[in-house]
Amino acid sequence: MKKLLSAALCLFLLISLLSGCSKQSSSNNDVIKIGVFEPITGANAAGGQLEVEGVKLANKLYPEVLGKKVELVIADNKSDKVEAANAAARLVEQEKVTAIIGSWGSSLSMAAGDIVRNAKIPAVGASCTNPLVTKGNNFYFRVCFIDPFQGTVMANYAFKKLNARKAAIIQEVSNDYAVGLAKFFQDAFKKLTGDENCIVAIANYNTGDQDFSAQLTTIKEKNPDVIFAPGNFTESALIIKQARQLGIKTPFIGGDTWETPEFITIGGSAVEGAVFSTFFTSEKPITKESEKFLTEYRKEYNKEPAAVTALGYDAYILILDAIKRANSTEPEKIRDAIAQTKGFEGAAGIITLDENGDAVKNAVIKVVKDGKFTYLDTIEPEK
């Protein structure tokens, strides 16, 4: 009798388990999972959180596609390359996502490159601007411009608007984004000046450094007309603050990573007048989607959005548009549809992807004025 009861119980448990699996499988078929891997903690947390805000808002406004619910699976890459690779692997292997968004920080995005390519899962970066993110990887795309353009934009600003003929560079040497952007600025500035010796100093520092007096003292001795300082918002703000304390009055210019509230909070009055390139400005909505994004973002968060927030939003709606065009939830078909994107209206502008999966679009120049990021100009890429 005991054996019969034991067998019956095992049979009941097996049927229950199979039934549960069947229901779970059926339920999962009604959900499309989109992975989001961003620095939620660590040195880049402020940037990652801004992008996540945009993705979450887009998901709230567009929660379904092809009659299926879209579920966000958010993974913290902890501002670390190894953790970024691990986060991407978890999204692919454990969460079985259909597509991936991320990451703030080119190095973090590049760390996930082989994982998405090998798994054949399309990834769309929001603000990762280093060319190597997408180069040779036909499963990685982005909705932002790339650093050769951004570096040229800021070299032109230095040469034409500031009348600079001698420049110094202080770069976050442990950051692929900063090193790449510095190189593109350097090449463009040399071309503009026609002077191979126009870069009078190149100083390096590492992520997390707090004291920049040695680098700044060397730069001060060279007396440049402008200082280009691409790097993370925290260190960049400290550099400018310490430069002013050393009596350096030279204009500072930089890249898109400066546009976080922390840059102004840390830098205070020292960063007044700092000029940088970025992707979007709320003062000049570009498309109808821009207007919708601005209205809904202000309602949801009760503040003005950062450019990278608009790009996070765009990465999400671009993936949904590709799913619609592919009329499929198969990752490879979605990848093919993303690659064919032309003239897509995003919050941060019109998105057309080139043969490398990079967006060809305008750059915006902003200045810190009265403690706020203020629009200066829009620069179009050369045709």
mmCIF file of C-alpha atoms in Angstrom:
data_model
loop_
_atom_site.group_PDB
_atom_site.id
_atom_site.type_symbol
_atom_site.label_atom_id
_atom_site.label_comp_id
_atom_site.label_asym_id
_atom_site.label_seq_id
_atom_site.Cartn_x
_atom_site.Cartn_y
_atom_site.Cartn_z
ATOM 1 C CA MET A 1 0.000 0.000 0.000
ATOM 2 C CA LYS A 2 2.840 2.375 0.949
ATOM 3 C CA LYS A 3 4.526 1.696 -2.379
ATOM 4 C CA LEU A 4 1.277 2.430 -4.243
ATOM 5 C CA LEU A 5 0.775 5.685 -2.339
ATOM 6 C CA SER A 6 4.377 6.681 -2.961
ATOM 7 C CA ALA A 7 4.057 5.968 -6.711
ATOM 8 C CA ALA A 8 0.750 7.880 -6.848
ATOM 9 C CA LEU A 9 2.328 10.843 -5.085
ATOM 10 C CA CYS A 10 5.282 10.863 -7.476
ATOM 11 C CA LEU A 11 2.898 10.686 -10.450
ATOM 12 C CA PHE A 12 0.855 13.584 -9.047
ATOM 13 C CA LEU A 13 3.971 15.696 -8.525
ATOM 14 C CA LEU A 14 5.232 14.904 -12.025
ATOM 15 C CA ILE A 15 1.891 15.890 -13.606
ATOM 16 C CA SER A 16 1.835 19.111 -11.531
ATOM 17 C CA LEU A 17 5.368 19.943 -12.580
ATOM 18 C CA LEU A 18 4.663 19.347 -16.245
ATOM 19 C CA SER A 19 1.469 21.344 -16.000
ATOM 20 C CA GLY A 20 3.352 24.207 -14.375
ATOM 21 C CA CYS A 21 6.034 24.114 -17.050
ATOM 22 C CA SER A 22 3.367 24.099 -19.742
ATOM 23 C CA LYS A 23 1.645 27.130 -18.220
ATOM 24 C CA GLN A 24 4.963 28.944 -17.760
ATOM 25 C CA SER A 25 5.941 28.229 -21.355
ATOM 26 C CA SER A 26 2.567 29.428 -22.599
ATOM 27 C CA SER A 27 2.879 32.567 -20.480
ATOM 28 C CA ASN A 28 6.417 33.267 -21.695
ATOM 29 C CA ASN A 29 5.246 33.047 -25.289
ATOM 30 C CA ASP A 30 3.100 36.110 -24.611
ATOM 31 C CA VAL A 31 6.073 38.158 -23.356
ATOM 32 C CA ILE A 32 9.010 39.686 -25.223
ATOM 33 C CA LYS A 33 12.009 40.231 -22.972
ATOM 34 C CA ILE A 34 14.338 43.134 -23.707
ATOM 35 C CA GLY A 35 17.518 43.182 -21.651
ATOM 36 C CA VAL A 36 19.009 46.418 -20.355
ATOM 37 C CA PHE A 37 22.600 46.322 -19.094
ATOM 38 C CA GLU A 38 23.737 49.602 -17.568
ATOM 39 C CA PRO A 39 25.980 50.884 -14.751
ATOM 40 C CA ILE A 40 23.436 51.253 -11.951
ATOM 41 C CA THR A 41 26.228 51.325 -9.363
ATOM 42 C CA GLY A 42 29.908 52.293 -9.484
ATOM 43 C CA ALA A 43 31.727 55.246 -11.070
ATOM 44 C CA ASN A 44 29.366 55.553 -14.045
ATOM 45 C CA ALA A 45 26.125 55.056 -12.116
ATOM 46 C CA ALA A 46 24.706 58.523 -12.767
ATOM 47 C CA GLY A 47 24.989 58.036 -16.539
ATOM 48 C CA GLY A 48 23.529 54.533 -16.476
ATOM 49 C CA GLN A 49 20.591 55.613 -14.358
ATOM 50 C CA LEU A 50 19.778 58.447 -16.777
ATOM 51 C CA GLU A 51 19.638 55.990 -19.686
ATOM 52 C CA VAL A 52 17.450 53.587 -17.705
ATOM 53 C CA GLU A 53 14.993 56.422 -17.036
ATOM 54 C CA GLY A 54 14.551 56.833 -20.788
ATOM 55 C CA VAL A 55 14.135 53.102 -21.411
ATOM 56 C CA LYS A 56 11.568 52.770 -18.623
ATOM 57 C CA LEU A 57 9.572 55.741 -19.904
ATOM 58 C CA ALA A 58 9.528 54.293 -23.425
ATOM 59 C CA ASN A 59 8.386 50.938 -22.047
ATOM 60 C CA LYS A 60 5.578 52.653 -20.122
ATOM 61 C CA LEU A 61 4.390 54.500 -23.251
ATOM 62 C CA TYR A 62 4.892 51.542 -25.607
ATOM 63 C CA PRO A 63 4.369 48.409 -23.484
ATOM 64 C CA GLU A 64 3.395 46.033 -26.300
ATOM 65 C CA VAL A 65 4.424 44.961 -29.774
ATOM 66 C CA LEU A 66 2.878 42.347 -32.071
ATOM 67 C CA GLY A 67 0.197 41.858 -29.414
ATOM 68 C CA LYS A 68 2.763 40.782 -26.820
ATOM 69 C CA LYS A 69 3.787 42.491 -23.588
ATOM 70 C CA VAL A 70 7.347 43.826 -23.512
ATOM 71 C CA GLU A 71 9.172 43.085 -20.263
ATOM 72 C CA LEU A 72 12.383 44.898 -19.324
ATOM 73 C CA VAL A 73 15.084 42.852 -17.623
ATOM 74 C CA ILE A 74 17.568 45.272 -16.083
ATOM 75 C CA ALA A 75 21.078 44.102 -15.179
ATOM 76 C CA ASP A 76 23.662 46.206 -13.317
ATOM 77 C CA ASN A 77 27.079 46.059 -14.967
ATOM 78 C CA LYS A 78 28.538 47.903 -11.940
ATOM 79 C CA SER A 79 30.683 50.244 -14.097
ATOM 80 C CA ASP A 80 33.113 47.361 -14.576
ATOM 81 C CA LYS A 81 34.198 45.615 -17.796
ATOM 82 C CA VAL A 82 34.162 42.105 -16.332
ATOM 83 C CA GLU A 83 30.785 42.700 -14.698
ATOM 84 C CA ALA A 84 29.495 44.104 -18.003
ATOM 85 C CA ALA A 85 30.391 40.884 -19.781
ATOM 86 C CA ASN A 86 28.788 38.866 -16.966
ATOM 87 C CA ALA A 87 25.615 40.979 -17.044
ATOM 88 C CA ALA A 88 25.268 40.557 -20.807
ATOM 89 C CA ALA A 89 25.868 36.797 -20.495
ATOM 90 C CA ARG A 90 23.147 36.502 -17.835
ATOM 91 C CA LEU A 91 20.672 38.344 -20.036
ATOM 92 C CA VAL A 92 21.422 36.044 -22.965
ATOM 93 C CA GLU A 93 21.817 32.679 -21.240
ATOM 94 C CA GLN A 94 19.502 32.872 -18.234
ATOM 95 C CA GLU A 95 16.898 35.499 -19.102
ATOM 96 C CA LYS A 96 16.674 34.516 -22.800
ATOM 97 C CA VAL A 97 16.174 38.103 -23.931
ATOM 98 C CA THR A 98 15.229 38.931 -27.511
ATOM 99 C CA ALA A 99 17.346 42.095 -27.726
ATOM 100 C CA ILE A 100 19.617 44.174 -25.476
ATOM 101 C CA ILE A 101 19.967 47.907 -24.747
ATOM 102 C CA GLY A 102 23.223 49.364 -23.381
ATOM 103 C CA SER A 103 25.578 50.449 -22.152
ATOM 104 C CA TRP A 104 26.524 53.895 -20.949
ATOM 105 C CA GLY A 105 30.288 53.800 -21.409
ATOM 106 C CA SER A 106 31.951 52.492 -24.546
ATOM 107 C CA SER A 107 34.294 50.173 -22.627
ATOM 108 C CA LEU A 108 31.315 48.505 -20.950
ATOM 109 C CA SER A 109 29.542 48.089 -24.280
ATOM 110 C CA MET A 110 32.641 46.654 -25.921
ATOM 111 C CA ALA A 111 32.941 44.109 -23.090
ATOM 112 C CA ALA A 112 29.610 42.645 -24.198
ATOM 113 C CA GLY A 113 30.434 42.645 -27.913
ATOM 114 C CA ASP A 114 31.532 39.029 -28.328
ATOM 115 C CA ILE A 115 28.670 37.774 -26.166
ATOM 116 C CA VAL A 116 25.892 39.310 -28.256
ATOM 117 C CA ARG A 117 27.610 38.418 -31.523
ATOM 118 C CA ASN A 118 28.125 34.774 -30.560
ATOM 119 C CA ALA A 119 24.575 34.472 -29.210
ATOM 120 C CA LYS A 120 23.189 36.295 -32.289
ATOM 121 C CA ILE A 121 21.164 38.666 -30.097
ATOM 122 C CA PRO A 122 20.913 42.255 -31.386
ATOM 123 C CA ALA A 123 22.183 45.002 -29.074
ATOM 124 C CA VAL A 124 21.486 48.723 -29.407
ATOM 125 C CA GLY A 125 23.717 51.179 -27.567
ATOM 126 C CA ALA A 126 22.309 54.519 -26.487
ATOM 127 C CA SER A 127 25.342 56.755 -25.922
ATOM 128 C CA CYS A 128 28.437 54.556 -26.413
ATOM 129 C CA THR A 129 30.373 56.608 -28.983
ATOM 130 C CA ASN A 130 33.681 54.769 -29.520
ATOM 131 C CA PRO A 131 33.801 53.364 -33.105
ATOM 132 C CA LEU A 132 35.035 49.983 -31.821
ATOM 133 C CA VAL A 133 31.651 49.229 -30.202
ATOM 134 C CA THR A 134 30.115 48.325 -33.553
ATOM 135 C CA LYS A 135 33.191 47.788 -35.738
ATOM 136 C CA GLY A 136 33.274 44.209 -37.017
ATOM 137 C CA ASN A 137 30.175 43.307 -34.999
ATOM 138 C CA ASN A 138 27.023 43.014 -37.099
ATOM 139 C CA PHE A 139 24.872 42.428 -34.004
ATOM 140 C CA TYR A 140 25.758 45.732 -32.295
ATOM 141 C CA PHE A 141 24.122 49.033 -33.255
ATOM 142 C CA ARG A 142 23.745 52.479 -31.692
ATOM 143 C CA VAL A 143 21.404 55.465 -31.848
ATOM 144 C CA CYS A 144 24.133 58.079 -31.219
ATOM 145 C CA PHE A 145 26.851 59.636 -33.369
ATOM 146 C CA ILE A 146 30.446 58.415 -32.964
ATOM 147 C CA ASP A 147 33.639 59.999 -31.649
ATOM 148 C CA PRO A 148 35.367 60.882 -34.947
ATOM 149 C CA PHE A 149 32.455 63.280 -35.551
ATOM 150 C CA GLN A 150 32.323 64.466 -31.928
ATOM 151 C CA GLY A 151 36.077 65.061 -31.827
ATOM 152 C CA THR A 152 35.928 67.060 -35.047
ATOM 153 C CA VAL A 153 32.985 69.128 -33.748
ATOM 154 C CA MET A 154 34.923 70.167 -30.640
ATOM 155 C CA ALA A 155 38.148 70.825 -32.577
ATOM 156 C CA ASN A 156 36.179 73.126 -34.861
ATOM 157 C CA TYR A 157 34.635 74.873 -31.863
ATOM 158 C CA ALA A 158 38.078 75.435 -30.326
ATOM 159 C CA PHE A 159 39.589 76.692 -33.588
ATOM 160 C CA LYS A 160 36.704 78.824 -34.905
ATOM 161 C CA LYS A 161 34.834 80.015 -31.808
ATOM 162 C CA LEU A 162 37.684 80.271 -29.291
ATOM 163 C CA ASN A 163 40.364 81.179 -31.870
ATOM 164 C CA ALA A 164 42.570 78.554 -30.251
ATOM 165 C CA ARG A 165 45.827 77.627 -31.963
ATOM 166 C CA LYS A 166 47.494 75.730 -29.088
ATOM 167 C CA ALA A 167 45.632 73.023 -27.169
ATOM 168 C CA ALA A 168 46.334 70.769 -24.197
ATOM 169 C CA ILE A 169 44.627 67.423 -23.592
ATOM 170 C CA ILE A 170 43.978 65.790 -20.236
ATOM 171 C CA GLN A 171 42.484 62.339 -20.688
ATOM 172 C CA GLU A 172 41.153 59.468 -18.612
ATOM 173 C CA VAL A 173 43.673 56.952 -19.924
ATOM 174 C CA SER A 174 41.836 53.940 -18.432
ATOM 175 C CA ASN A 175 38.699 54.819 -20.409
ATOM 176 C CA ASP A 176 38.438 53.753 -24.088
ATOM 177 C CA TYR A 177 35.925 56.518 -24.738
ATOM 178 C CA ALA A 178 38.210 59.275 -23.419
ATOM 179 C CA VAL A 179 41.343 58.028 -25.194
ATOM 180 C CA GLY A 180 39.509 57.617 -28.499
ATOM 181 C CA LEU A 181 37.827 61.006 -28.331
ATOM 182 C CA ALA A 182 41.109 62.722 -27.409
ATOM 183 C CA LYS A 183 42.800 61.153 -30.447
ATOM 184 C CA PHE A 184 40.043 62.285 -32.835
ATOM 185 C CA PHE A 185 40.155 65.824 -31.389
ATOM 186 C CA GLN A 186 43.936 65.866 -31.745
ATOM 187 C CA ASP A 187 43.847 64.745 -35.395
ATOM 188 C CA ALA A 188 41.149 67.265 -36.322
ATOM 189 C CA PHE A 189 42.842 70.148 -34.485
ATOM 190 C CA LYS A 190 46.168 69.468 -36.220
ATOM 191 C CA LYS A 191 44.395 69.495 -39.566
ATOM 192 C CA LEU A 192 42.651 72.785 -38.799
ATOM 193 C CA THR A 193 45.777 74.569 -37.575
ATOM 194 C CA GLY A 194 48.157 73.018 -40.080
ATOM 195 C CA ASP A 195 50.572 72.722 -37.172
ATOM 196 C CA GLU A 196 51.903 69.328 -36.047
ATOM 197 C CA ASN A 197 52.980 70.917 -32.743
ATOM 198 C CA CYS A 198 49.629 72.503 -31.886
ATOM 199 C CA ILE A 199 49.012 70.014 -29.053
ATOM 200 C CA VAL A 200 51.364 71.399 -26.417
ATOM 201 C CA ALA A 201 50.665 68.831 -23.680
ATOM 202 C CA ILE A 202 48.918 65.484 -23.180
ATOM 203 C CA ALA A 203 48.320 64.509 -19.552
ATOM 204 C CA ASN A 204 46.869 61.220 -18.332
ATOM 205 C CA TYR A 205 44.941 60.100 -15.254
ATOM 206 C CA ASN A 206 43.021 56.995 -14.176
ATOM 207 C CA THR A 207 39.375 56.485 -13.304
ATOM 208 C CA GLY A 208 38.854 57.278 -9.629
ATOM 209 C CA ASP A 209 41.826 59.661 -9.276
ATOM 210 C CA GLN A 210 41.179 62.651 -7.010
ATOM 211 C CA ASP A 211 44.317 64.801 -7.239
ATOM 212 C CA PHE A 212 45.264 66.284 -10.630
ATOM 213 C CA SER A 213 47.715 68.966 -9.463
ATOM 214 C CA ALA A 214 50.749 67.395 -11.187
ATOM 215 C CA GLN A 215 49.017 67.135 -14.582
ATOM 216 C CA LEU A 216 47.540 70.632 -14.306
ATOM 217 C CA THR A 217 50.852 72.202 -13.256
ATOM 218 C CA THR A 218 52.485 70.768 -16.407
ATOM 219 C CA ILE A 219 49.642 72.070 -18.563
ATOM 220 C CA LYS A 220 49.769 75.517 -16.921
ATOM 221 C CA GLU A 221 53.458 75.862 -17.846
ATOM 222 C CA LYS A 222 52.584 75.256 -21.528
ATOM 223 C CA ASN A 223 49.981 78.072 -21.524
ATOM 224 C CA PRO A 224 47.492 76.548 -24.056
ATOM 225 C CA ASP A 225 44.582 78.467 -25.575
ATOM 226 C CA VAL A 226 42.153 75.656 -24.744
ATOM 227 C CA ILE A 227 42.098 72.453 -22.676
ATOM 228 C CA PHE A 228 40.228 69.442 -24.044
ATOM 229 C CA ALA A 229 39.321 67.082 -21.196
ATOM 230 C CA PRO A 230 37.244 64.075 -22.272
ATOM 231 C CA GLY A 231 36.416 61.770 -19.379
ATOM 232 C CA ASN A 232 33.898 60.762 -16.759
ATOM 233 C CA PHE A 233 31.778 63.531 -15.210
ATOM 234 C CA THR A 234 33.207 63.168 -11.683
ATOM 235 C CA GLU A 235 36.904 63.374 -12.551
ATOM 236 C CA SER A 236 36.307 66.040 -15.227
ATOM 237 C CA ALA A 237 34.520 68.296 -12.746
ATOM 238 C CA LEU A 238 37.324 67.846 -10.195
ATOM 239 C CA ILE A 239 39.945 68.634 -12.851
ATOM 240 C CA ILE A 240 38.273 71.920 -13.779
ATOM 241 C CA LYS A 241 37.754 72.838 -10.118
ATOM 242 C CA GLN A 242 41.412 72.189 -9.271
ATOM 243 C CA ALA A 243 42.561 74.033 -12.404
ATOM 244 C CA ARG A 244 40.702 77.153 -11.307
ATOM 245 C CA GLN A 245 42.216 76.825 -7.820
ATOM 246 C CA LEU A 246 45.674 76.792 -9.450
ATOM 247 C CA GLY A 247 44.833 80.021 -11.278
ATOM 248 C CA ILE A 248 44.336 78.411 -14.708
ATOM 249 C CA LYS A 249 41.774 80.529 -16.572
ATOM 250 C CA THR A 250 42.012 78.651 -19.886
ATOM 251 C CA PRO A 251 38.644 77.530 -21.371
ATOM 252 C CA PHE A 252 37.774 73.850 -20.811
ATOM 253 C CA ILE A 253 35.886 71.858 -23.448
ATOM 254 C CA GLY A 254 34.793 68.217 -23.399
ATOM 255 C CA GLY A 255 32.420 65.508 -24.579
ATOM 256 C CA ASP A 256 28.954 64.134 -23.938
ATOM 257 C CA THR A 257 29.783 62.459 -20.597
ATOM 258 C CA TRP A 258 29.767 65.868 -18.902
ATOM 259 C CA GLU A 259 26.008 66.184 -19.225
ATOM 260 C CA THR A 260 24.994 64.752 -15.871
ATOM 261 C CA PRO A 261 23.749 66.758 -12.856
ATOM 262 C CA GLU A 262 26.777 65.505 -10.886
ATOM 263 C CA PHE A 263 29.159 67.433 -13.179
ATOM 264 C CA ILE A 264 27.625 70.704 -11.959
ATOM 265 C CA THR A 265 27.108 69.516 -8.369
ATOM 266 C CA ILE A 266 30.777 68.525 -8.008
ATOM 267 C CA GLY A 267 32.270 71.342 -10.085
ATOM 268 C CA GLY A 268 30.105 74.155 -8.726
ATOM 269 C CA SER A 269 30.958 77.630 -9.956
ATOM 270 C CA ALA A 270 34.271 76.342 -11.366
ATOM 271 C CA VAL A 271 32.523 74.621 -14.296
ATOM 272 C CA GLU A 272 30.683 77.790 -15.369
ATOM 273 C CA GLY A 273 31.535 78.332 -19.030
ATOM 274 C CA ALA A 274 32.555 74.714 -19.674
ATOM 275 C CA VAL A 275 31.496 73.734 -23.203
ATOM 276 C CA PHE A 276 30.803 70.215 -24.457
ATOM 277 C CA SER A 277 29.224 68.266 -27.286
ATOM 278 C CA THR A 278 26.113 66.189 -26.715
ATOM 279 C CA PHE A 279 23.201 64.543 -28.522
ATOM 280 C CA PHE A 280 19.990 66.412 -27.744
ATOM 281 C CA THR A 281 18.541 69.558 -26.207
ATOM 282 C CA SER A 282 15.085 70.085 -24.737
ATOM 283 C CA GLU A 283 15.178 73.709 -25.935
ATOM 284 C CA LYS A 284 14.853 72.591 -29.542
ATOM 285 C CA PRO A 285 12.556 69.556 -30.054
ATOM 286 C CA ILE A 286 13.453 67.948 -33.372
ATOM 287 C CA THR A 287 10.554 65.589 -34.106
ATOM 288 C CA LYS A 288 7.008 64.878 -32.913
ATOM 289 C CA GLU A 289 8.500 62.053 -30.864
ATOM 290 C CA SER A 290 10.792 64.645 -29.211
ATOM 291 C CA GLU A 291 7.742 66.614 -28.100
ATOM 292 C CA LYS A 292 5.997 63.491 -26.797
ATOM 293 C CA PHE A 293 9.140 62.415 -24.949
ATOM 294 C CA LEU A 294 9.611 65.836 -23.333
ATOM 295 C CA THR A 295 5.972 66.095 -22.238
ATOM 296 C CA GLU A 296 5.860 62.594 -20.777
ATOM 297 C CA TYR A 297 9.310 62.794 -19.188
ATOM 298 C CA ARG A 298 8.509 66.040 -17.370
ATOM 299 C CA LYS A 299 5.256 64.516 -16.175
ATOM 300 C CA GLU A 300 6.950 61.300 -14.997
ATOM 301 C CA TYR A 301 10.128 62.695 -13.426
ATOM 302 C CA ASN A 302 9.346 66.397 -12.810
ATOM 303 C CA LYS A 303 12.677 67.583 -14.264
ATOM 304 C CA GLU A 304 14.395 68.227 -17.587
ATOM 305 C CA PRO A 305 15.863 65.185 -19.362
ATOM 306 C CA ALA A 306 19.529 64.596 -20.138
ATOM 307 C CA ALA A 307 20.509 63.802 -23.712
ATOM 308 C CA VAL A 308 21.396 60.206 -22.826
ATOM 309 C CA THR A 309 17.892 59.743 -21.403
ATOM 310 C CA ALA A 310 16.433 60.612 -24.800
ATOM 311 C CA LEU A 311 18.857 58.116 -26.383
ATOM 312 C CA GLY A 312 17.813 55.343 -23.974
ATOM 313 C CA TYR A 313 14.223 56.049 -25.004
ATOM 314 C CA ASP A 314 15.214 55.902 -28.674
ATOM 315 C CA ALA A 315 17.072 52.606 -28.327
ATOM 316 C CA TYR A 316 13.891 51.009 -26.965
ATOM 317 C CA ILE A 317 11.477 52.403 -29.568
ATOM 318 C CA LEU A 318 13.903 51.550 -32.386
ATOM 319 C CA ILE A 319 13.952 47.902 -31.267
ATOM 320 C CA LEU A 320 10.143 47.851 -31.134
ATOM 321 C CA ASP A 321 9.964 49.369 -34.607
ATOM 322 C CA ALA A 322 12.353 46.688 -35.898
ATOM 323 C CA ILE A 323 10.208 43.940 -34.320
ATOM 324 C CA LYS A 324 7.167 45.366 -36.135
ATOM 325 C CA ARG A 325 8.990 45.619 -39.444
ATOM 326 C CA ALA A 326 10.363 42.094 -39.076
ATOM 327 C CA ASN A 327 6.917 40.897 -37.937
ATOM 328 C CA SER A 328 8.871 38.478 -35.791
ATOM 329 C CA THR A 329 10.377 37.989 -32.354
ATOM 330 C CA GLU A 330 13.307 35.997 -33.738
ATOM 331 C CA PRO A 331 16.517 37.855 -32.774
ATOM 332 C CA GLU A 332 18.230 37.417 -36.148
ATOM 333 C CA LYS A 333 15.220 38.783 -38.051
ATOM 334 C CA ILE A 334 15.076 41.721 -35.637
ATOM 335 C CA ARG A 335 18.794 42.305 -36.226
ATOM 336 C CA ASP A 336 18.222 42.450 -39.974
ATOM 337 C CA ALA A 337 15.382 44.953 -39.535
ATOM 338 C CA ILE A 338 17.483 47.170 -37.241
ATOM 339 C CA ALA A 339 20.287 47.190 -39.823
ATOM 340 C CA GLN A 340 17.867 48.531 -42.443
ATOM 341 C CA THR A 341 16.746 51.513 -40.303
ATOM 342 C CA LYS A 342 16.437 54.706 -42.296
ATOM 343 C CA GLY A 343 14.714 57.992 -41.408
ATOM 344 C CA PHE A 344 13.341 56.717 -38.094
ATOM 345 C CA GLU A 345 11.887 59.468 -35.900
ATOM 346 C CA GLY A 346 13.346 59.283 -32.418
ATOM 347 C CA ALA A 347 13.189 61.652 -29.475
ATOM 348 C CA ALA A 348 16.806 62.739 -30.065
ATOM 349 C CA GLY A 349 16.392 63.156 -33.821
ATOM 350 C CA ILE A 350 16.110 61.256 -37.072
ATOM 351 C CA ILE A 351 17.983 57.940 -37.023
ATOM 352 C CA THR A 352 19.551 56.456 -40.143
ATOM 353 C CA LEU A 353 22.042 53.664 -39.553
ATOM 354 C CA ASP A 354 25.097 53.368 -41.788
ATOM 355 C CA GLU A 355 26.848 50.168 -42.891
ATOM 356 C CA ASN A 356 28.564 49.894 -39.485
ATOM 357 C CA GLY A 357 25.343 50.192 -37.513
ATOM 358 C CA ASP A 358 26.147 53.771 -36.422
ATOM 359 C CA ALA A 359 23.618 56.605 -36.426
ATOM 360 C CA VAL A 360 24.356 59.516 -38.736
ATOM 361 C CA LYS A 361 22.947 62.564 -36.952
ATOM 362 C CA ASN A 362 23.564 66.074 -35.645
ATOM 363 C CA ALA A 363 25.614 67.056 -32.594
ATOM 364 C CA VAL A 364 24.498 69.662 -30.086
ATOM 365 C CA ILE A 365 26.868 72.010 -28.261
ATOM 366 C CA LYS A 366 25.999 73.146 -24.735
ATOM 367 C CA VAL A 367 27.604 75.399 -22.126
ATOM 368 C CA VAL A 368 27.246 75.492 -18.354
ATOM 369 C CA LYS A 369 25.583 78.833 -17.643
ATOM 370 C CA ASP A 370 24.129 79.924 -14.283
ATOM 371 C CA GLY A 371 24.450 76.377 -13.005
ATOM 372 C CA LYS A 372 22.490 74.849 -15.903
ATOM 373 C CA PHE A 373 23.266 73.088 -19.179
ATOM 374 C CA THR A 374 22.366 75.651 -21.843
ATOM 375 C CA TYR A 375 22.018 75.143 -25.604
ATOM 376 C CA LEU A 376 24.583 76.885 -27.832
ATOM 377 C CA ASP A 377 24.468 75.363 -31.313
ATOM 378 C CA THR A 378 23.577 72.389 -33.520
ATOM 379 C CA ILE A 379 26.242 70.960 -35.815
ATOM 380 C CA GLU A 380 25.340 68.796 -38.805
ATOM 381 C CA PRO A 381 27.672 66.093 -40.124
ATOM 382 C CA GLU A 382 29.350 66.897 -43.428
ATOM 383 C CA LYS A 383 27.499 65.415 -46.400
#
